[in-house]
PDB file of C-alpha atoms in Angstrom:
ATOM      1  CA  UNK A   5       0.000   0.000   0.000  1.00 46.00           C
ATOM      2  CA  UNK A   6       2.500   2.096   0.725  1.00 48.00           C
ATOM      3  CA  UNK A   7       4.543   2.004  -2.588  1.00 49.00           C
ATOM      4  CA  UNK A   8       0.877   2.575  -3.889  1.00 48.00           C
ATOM      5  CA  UNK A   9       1.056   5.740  -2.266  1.00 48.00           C
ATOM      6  CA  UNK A  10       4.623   6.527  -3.027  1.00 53.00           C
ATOM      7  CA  UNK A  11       3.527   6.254  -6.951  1.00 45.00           C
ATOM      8  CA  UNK A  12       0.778   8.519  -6.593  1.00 52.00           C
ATOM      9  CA  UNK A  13       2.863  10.914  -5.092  1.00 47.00           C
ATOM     10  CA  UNK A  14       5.481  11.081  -7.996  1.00 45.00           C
ATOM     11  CA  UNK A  15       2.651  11.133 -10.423  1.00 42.00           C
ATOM     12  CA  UNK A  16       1.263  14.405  -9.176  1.00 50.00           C
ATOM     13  CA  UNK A  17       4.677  15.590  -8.531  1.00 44.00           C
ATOM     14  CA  UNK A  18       5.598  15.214 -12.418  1.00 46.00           C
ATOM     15  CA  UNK A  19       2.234  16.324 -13.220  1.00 47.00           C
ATOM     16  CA  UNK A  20       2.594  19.913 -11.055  1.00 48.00           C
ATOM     17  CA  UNK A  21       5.901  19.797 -12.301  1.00 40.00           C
ATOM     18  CA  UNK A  22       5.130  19.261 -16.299  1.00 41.00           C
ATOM     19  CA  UNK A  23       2.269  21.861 -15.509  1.00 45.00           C
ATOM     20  CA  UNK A  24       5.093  24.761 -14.174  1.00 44.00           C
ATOM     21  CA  UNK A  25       6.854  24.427 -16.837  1.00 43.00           C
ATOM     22  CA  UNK A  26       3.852  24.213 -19.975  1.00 47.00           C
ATOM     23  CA  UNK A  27       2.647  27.960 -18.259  1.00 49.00           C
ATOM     24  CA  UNK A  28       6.357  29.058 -17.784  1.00 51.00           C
ATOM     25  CA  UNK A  29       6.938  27.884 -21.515  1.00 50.00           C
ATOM     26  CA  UNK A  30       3.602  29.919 -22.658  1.00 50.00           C
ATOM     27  CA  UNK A  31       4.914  33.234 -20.428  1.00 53.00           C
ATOM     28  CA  UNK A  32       8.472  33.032 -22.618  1.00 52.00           C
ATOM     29  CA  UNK A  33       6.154  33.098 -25.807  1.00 53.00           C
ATOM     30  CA  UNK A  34       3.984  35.501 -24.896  1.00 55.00           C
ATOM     31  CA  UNK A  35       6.912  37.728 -23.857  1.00 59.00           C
ATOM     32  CA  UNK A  36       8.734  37.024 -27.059  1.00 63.00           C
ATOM     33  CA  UNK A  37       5.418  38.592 -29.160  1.00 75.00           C
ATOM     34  CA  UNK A  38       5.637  42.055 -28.231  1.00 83.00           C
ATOM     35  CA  UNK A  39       7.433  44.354 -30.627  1.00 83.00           C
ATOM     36  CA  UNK A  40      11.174  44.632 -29.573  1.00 84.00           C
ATOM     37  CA  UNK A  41      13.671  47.490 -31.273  1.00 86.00           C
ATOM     38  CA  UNK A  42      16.515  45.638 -30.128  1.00 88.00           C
ATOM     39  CA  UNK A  43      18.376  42.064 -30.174  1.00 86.00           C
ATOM     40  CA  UNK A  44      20.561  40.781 -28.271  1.00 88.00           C
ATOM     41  CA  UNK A  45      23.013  37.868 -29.490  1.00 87.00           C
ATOM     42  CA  UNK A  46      24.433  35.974 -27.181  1.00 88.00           C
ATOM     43  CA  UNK A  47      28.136  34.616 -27.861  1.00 87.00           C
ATOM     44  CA  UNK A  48      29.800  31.620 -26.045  1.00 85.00           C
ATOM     45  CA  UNK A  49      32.460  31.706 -26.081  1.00 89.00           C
ATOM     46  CA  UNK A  50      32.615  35.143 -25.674  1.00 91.00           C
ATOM     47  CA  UNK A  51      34.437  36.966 -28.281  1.00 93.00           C
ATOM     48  CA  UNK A  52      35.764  40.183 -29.291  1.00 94.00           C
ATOM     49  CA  UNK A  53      32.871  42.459 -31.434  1.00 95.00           C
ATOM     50  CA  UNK A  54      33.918  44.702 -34.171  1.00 97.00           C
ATOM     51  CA  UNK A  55      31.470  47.535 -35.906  1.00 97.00           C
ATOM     52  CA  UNK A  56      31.910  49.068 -38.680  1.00 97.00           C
ATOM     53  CA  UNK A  57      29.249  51.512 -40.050  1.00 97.00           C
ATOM     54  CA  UNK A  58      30.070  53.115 -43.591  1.00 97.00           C
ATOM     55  CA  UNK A  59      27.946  55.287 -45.575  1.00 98.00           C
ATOM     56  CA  UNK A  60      26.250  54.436 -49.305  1.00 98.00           C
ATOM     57  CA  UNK A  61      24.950  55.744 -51.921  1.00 98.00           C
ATOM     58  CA  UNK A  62      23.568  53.487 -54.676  1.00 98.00           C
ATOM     59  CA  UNK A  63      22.390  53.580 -58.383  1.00 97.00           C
ATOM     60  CA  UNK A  64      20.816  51.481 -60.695  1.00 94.00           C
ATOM     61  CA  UNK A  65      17.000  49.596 -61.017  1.00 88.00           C
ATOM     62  CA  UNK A  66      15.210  52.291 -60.116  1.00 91.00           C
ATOM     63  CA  UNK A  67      12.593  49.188 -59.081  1.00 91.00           C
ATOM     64  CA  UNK A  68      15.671  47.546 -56.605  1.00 93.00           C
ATOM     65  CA  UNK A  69      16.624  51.882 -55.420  1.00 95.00           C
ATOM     66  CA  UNK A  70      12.968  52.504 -54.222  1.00 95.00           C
ATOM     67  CA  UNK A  71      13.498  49.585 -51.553  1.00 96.00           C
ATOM     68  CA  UNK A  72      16.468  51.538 -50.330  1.00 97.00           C
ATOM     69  CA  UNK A  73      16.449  54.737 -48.311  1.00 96.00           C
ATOM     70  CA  UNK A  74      17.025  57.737 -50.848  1.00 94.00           C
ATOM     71  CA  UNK A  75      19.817  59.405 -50.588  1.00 95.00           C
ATOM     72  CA  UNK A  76      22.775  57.833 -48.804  1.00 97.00           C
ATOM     73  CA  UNK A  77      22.586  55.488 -46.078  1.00 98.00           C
ATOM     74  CA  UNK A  78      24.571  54.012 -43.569  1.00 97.00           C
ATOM     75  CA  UNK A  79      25.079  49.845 -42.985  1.00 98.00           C
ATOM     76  CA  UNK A  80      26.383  48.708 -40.084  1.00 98.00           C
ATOM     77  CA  UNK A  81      28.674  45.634 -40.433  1.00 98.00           C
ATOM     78  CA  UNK A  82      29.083  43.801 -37.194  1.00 97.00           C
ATOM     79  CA  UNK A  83      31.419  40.702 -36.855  1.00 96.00           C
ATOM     80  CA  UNK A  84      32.052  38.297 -33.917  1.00 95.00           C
ATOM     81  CA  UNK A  85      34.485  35.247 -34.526  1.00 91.00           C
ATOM     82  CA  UNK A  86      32.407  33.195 -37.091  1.00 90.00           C
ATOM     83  CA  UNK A  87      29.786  35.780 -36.844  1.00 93.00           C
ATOM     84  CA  UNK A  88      29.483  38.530 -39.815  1.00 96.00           C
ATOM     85  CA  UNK A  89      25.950  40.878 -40.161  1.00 98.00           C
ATOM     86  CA  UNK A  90      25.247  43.477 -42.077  1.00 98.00           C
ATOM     87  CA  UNK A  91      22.284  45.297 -40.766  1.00 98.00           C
ATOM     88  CA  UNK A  92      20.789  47.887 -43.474  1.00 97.00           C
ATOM     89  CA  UNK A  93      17.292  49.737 -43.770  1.00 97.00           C
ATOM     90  CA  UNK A  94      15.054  47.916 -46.441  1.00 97.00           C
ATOM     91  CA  UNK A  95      11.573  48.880 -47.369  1.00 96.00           C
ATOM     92  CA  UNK A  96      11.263  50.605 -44.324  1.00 95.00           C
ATOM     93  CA  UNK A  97      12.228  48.248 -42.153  1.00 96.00           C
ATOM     94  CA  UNK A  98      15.803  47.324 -39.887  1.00 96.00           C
ATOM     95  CA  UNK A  99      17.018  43.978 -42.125  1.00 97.00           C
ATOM     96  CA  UNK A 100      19.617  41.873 -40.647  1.00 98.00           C
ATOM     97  CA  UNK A 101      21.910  39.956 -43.046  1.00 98.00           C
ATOM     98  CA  UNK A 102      24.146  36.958 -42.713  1.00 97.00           C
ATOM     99  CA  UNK A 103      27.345  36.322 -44.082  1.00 96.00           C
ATOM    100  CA  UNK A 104      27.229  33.669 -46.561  1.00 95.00           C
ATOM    101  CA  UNK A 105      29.714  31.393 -48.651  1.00 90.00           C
ATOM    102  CA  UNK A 106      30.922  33.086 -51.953  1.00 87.00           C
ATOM    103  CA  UNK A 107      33.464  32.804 -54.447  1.00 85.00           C
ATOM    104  CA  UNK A 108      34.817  36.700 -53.989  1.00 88.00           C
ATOM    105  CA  UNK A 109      34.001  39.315 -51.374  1.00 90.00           C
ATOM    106  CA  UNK A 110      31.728  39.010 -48.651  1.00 94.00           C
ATOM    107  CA  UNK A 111      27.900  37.971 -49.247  1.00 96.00           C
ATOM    108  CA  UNK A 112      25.313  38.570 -47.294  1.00 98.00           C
ATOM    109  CA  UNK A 113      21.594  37.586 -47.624  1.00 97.00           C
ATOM    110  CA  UNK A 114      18.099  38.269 -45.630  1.00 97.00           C
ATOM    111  CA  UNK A 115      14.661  37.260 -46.856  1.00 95.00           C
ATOM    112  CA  UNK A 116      14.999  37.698 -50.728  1.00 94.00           C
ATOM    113  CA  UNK A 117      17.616  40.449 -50.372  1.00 96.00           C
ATOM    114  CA  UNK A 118      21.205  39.636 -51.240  1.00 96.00           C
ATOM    115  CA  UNK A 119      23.903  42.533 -50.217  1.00 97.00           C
ATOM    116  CA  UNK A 120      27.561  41.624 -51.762  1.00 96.00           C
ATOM    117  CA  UNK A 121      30.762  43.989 -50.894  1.00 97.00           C
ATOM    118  CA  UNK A 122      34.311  43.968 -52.154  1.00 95.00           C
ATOM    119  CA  UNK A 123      36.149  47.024 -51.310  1.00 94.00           C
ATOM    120  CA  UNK A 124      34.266  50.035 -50.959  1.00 94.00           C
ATOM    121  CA  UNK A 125      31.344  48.582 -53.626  1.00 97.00           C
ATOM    122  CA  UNK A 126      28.349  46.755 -52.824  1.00 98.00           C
ATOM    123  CA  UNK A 127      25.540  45.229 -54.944  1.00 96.00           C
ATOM    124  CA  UNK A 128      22.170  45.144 -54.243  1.00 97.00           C
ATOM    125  CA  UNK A 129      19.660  42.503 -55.629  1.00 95.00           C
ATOM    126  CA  UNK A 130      16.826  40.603 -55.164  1.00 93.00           C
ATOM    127  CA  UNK A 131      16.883  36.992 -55.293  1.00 82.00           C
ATOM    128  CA  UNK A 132      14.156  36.738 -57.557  1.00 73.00           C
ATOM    129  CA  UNK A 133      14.691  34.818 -61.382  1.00 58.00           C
ATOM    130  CA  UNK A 134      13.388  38.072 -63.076  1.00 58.00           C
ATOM    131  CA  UNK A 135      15.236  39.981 -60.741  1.00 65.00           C
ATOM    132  CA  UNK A 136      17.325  41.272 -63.310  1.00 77.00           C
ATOM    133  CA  UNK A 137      21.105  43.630 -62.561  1.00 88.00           C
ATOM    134  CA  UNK A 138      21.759  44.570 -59.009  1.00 92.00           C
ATOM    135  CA  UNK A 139      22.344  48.139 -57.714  1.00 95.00           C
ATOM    136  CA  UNK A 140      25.844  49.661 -57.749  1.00 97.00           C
ATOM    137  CA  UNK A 141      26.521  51.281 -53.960  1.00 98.00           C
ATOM    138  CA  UNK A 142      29.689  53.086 -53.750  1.00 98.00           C
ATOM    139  CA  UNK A 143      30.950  53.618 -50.285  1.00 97.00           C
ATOM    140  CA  UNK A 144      30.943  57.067 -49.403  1.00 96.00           C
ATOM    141  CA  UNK A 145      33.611  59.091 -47.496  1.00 87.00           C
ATOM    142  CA  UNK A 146      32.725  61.674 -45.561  1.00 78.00           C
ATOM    143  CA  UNK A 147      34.911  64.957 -45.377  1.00 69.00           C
ATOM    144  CA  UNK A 148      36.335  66.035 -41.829  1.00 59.00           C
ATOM    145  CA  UNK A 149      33.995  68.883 -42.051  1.00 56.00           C
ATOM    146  CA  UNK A 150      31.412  66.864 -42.589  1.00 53.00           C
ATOM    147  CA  UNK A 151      30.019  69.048 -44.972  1.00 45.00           C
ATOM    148  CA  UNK A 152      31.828  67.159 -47.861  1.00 47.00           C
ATOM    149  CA  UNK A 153      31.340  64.084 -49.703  1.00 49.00           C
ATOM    150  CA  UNK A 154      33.732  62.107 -51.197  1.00 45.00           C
ATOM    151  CA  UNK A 155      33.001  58.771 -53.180  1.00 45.00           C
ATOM    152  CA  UNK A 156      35.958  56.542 -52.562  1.00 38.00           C
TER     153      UNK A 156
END
């Protein structure tokens, strides 16, 4: 009888248990929903971070320019060991890219956007069949006056 009781006893135990952590599960979710203007990456191990933000201004498909800010813009590049982002406005919203493989340079895709730099040039594109030629961004240097531009 008593190992009976003993059984029940873990039973409910796993039960309250399994129960804790189904709400505590649903809580993380629900917290995770709300509009956030930040992320946070966490690296282990840790590692140095380096950021790089240069300005550019691009030309080209006038289609592929309107989903870029007008004018010149900056990207921020951000790499941590195997890490590399590039994190550029697109259609009005914050888009962070990955570093992917590639022959030359360093390429860098989010949803159907790819962004490819070597040197001071990047291209712009959208992975689409039809997409037809990328933009041409030149990286641009800013005077120290700041009044100044420069295209490098």
């Amino acid at each position: 009888m008593q190992k009976g009781l003993s059984w029940r006893h873990a039973v409910i135990a796993g039960s309250i248990l399994c129960s804790t952590l189904m709400v505590g599960n649903a809580k993380a979710q629900e917290e995770t929903r709300e509009p956030q203007s930040s992320l946070s990456i966490p690296l282990a191990p840790a590692v140095a971070v380096q950021k790089e933000t240069p300005v550019y201004h691009c030309t080209g498909s006038h289609s592929l320019l309107q989903k870029l800010p007008a004018g010149d813009f900056p990207v921020t590049y951000l790499n941590a060991g195997a890490v590399s982002l590039a994190v550029l406005p697109v259609e009005g919203q914050t888009l962070v890219f990955t570093n992917v493989m590639s022959a030359s340079g360093a390429k860098y895709v989010a949803d159907r956007f790819v962004w490819w730099t070597k040197g001071q040039q990047a291209f712009f594109s959208e992975d689409q069949a039809d997409a037809g030629s990328p933009s041409v961004c030149e990286e641009v240097k800013l005077s120290h006056t700041g009044t100044e531009k420069q295209t490098r």
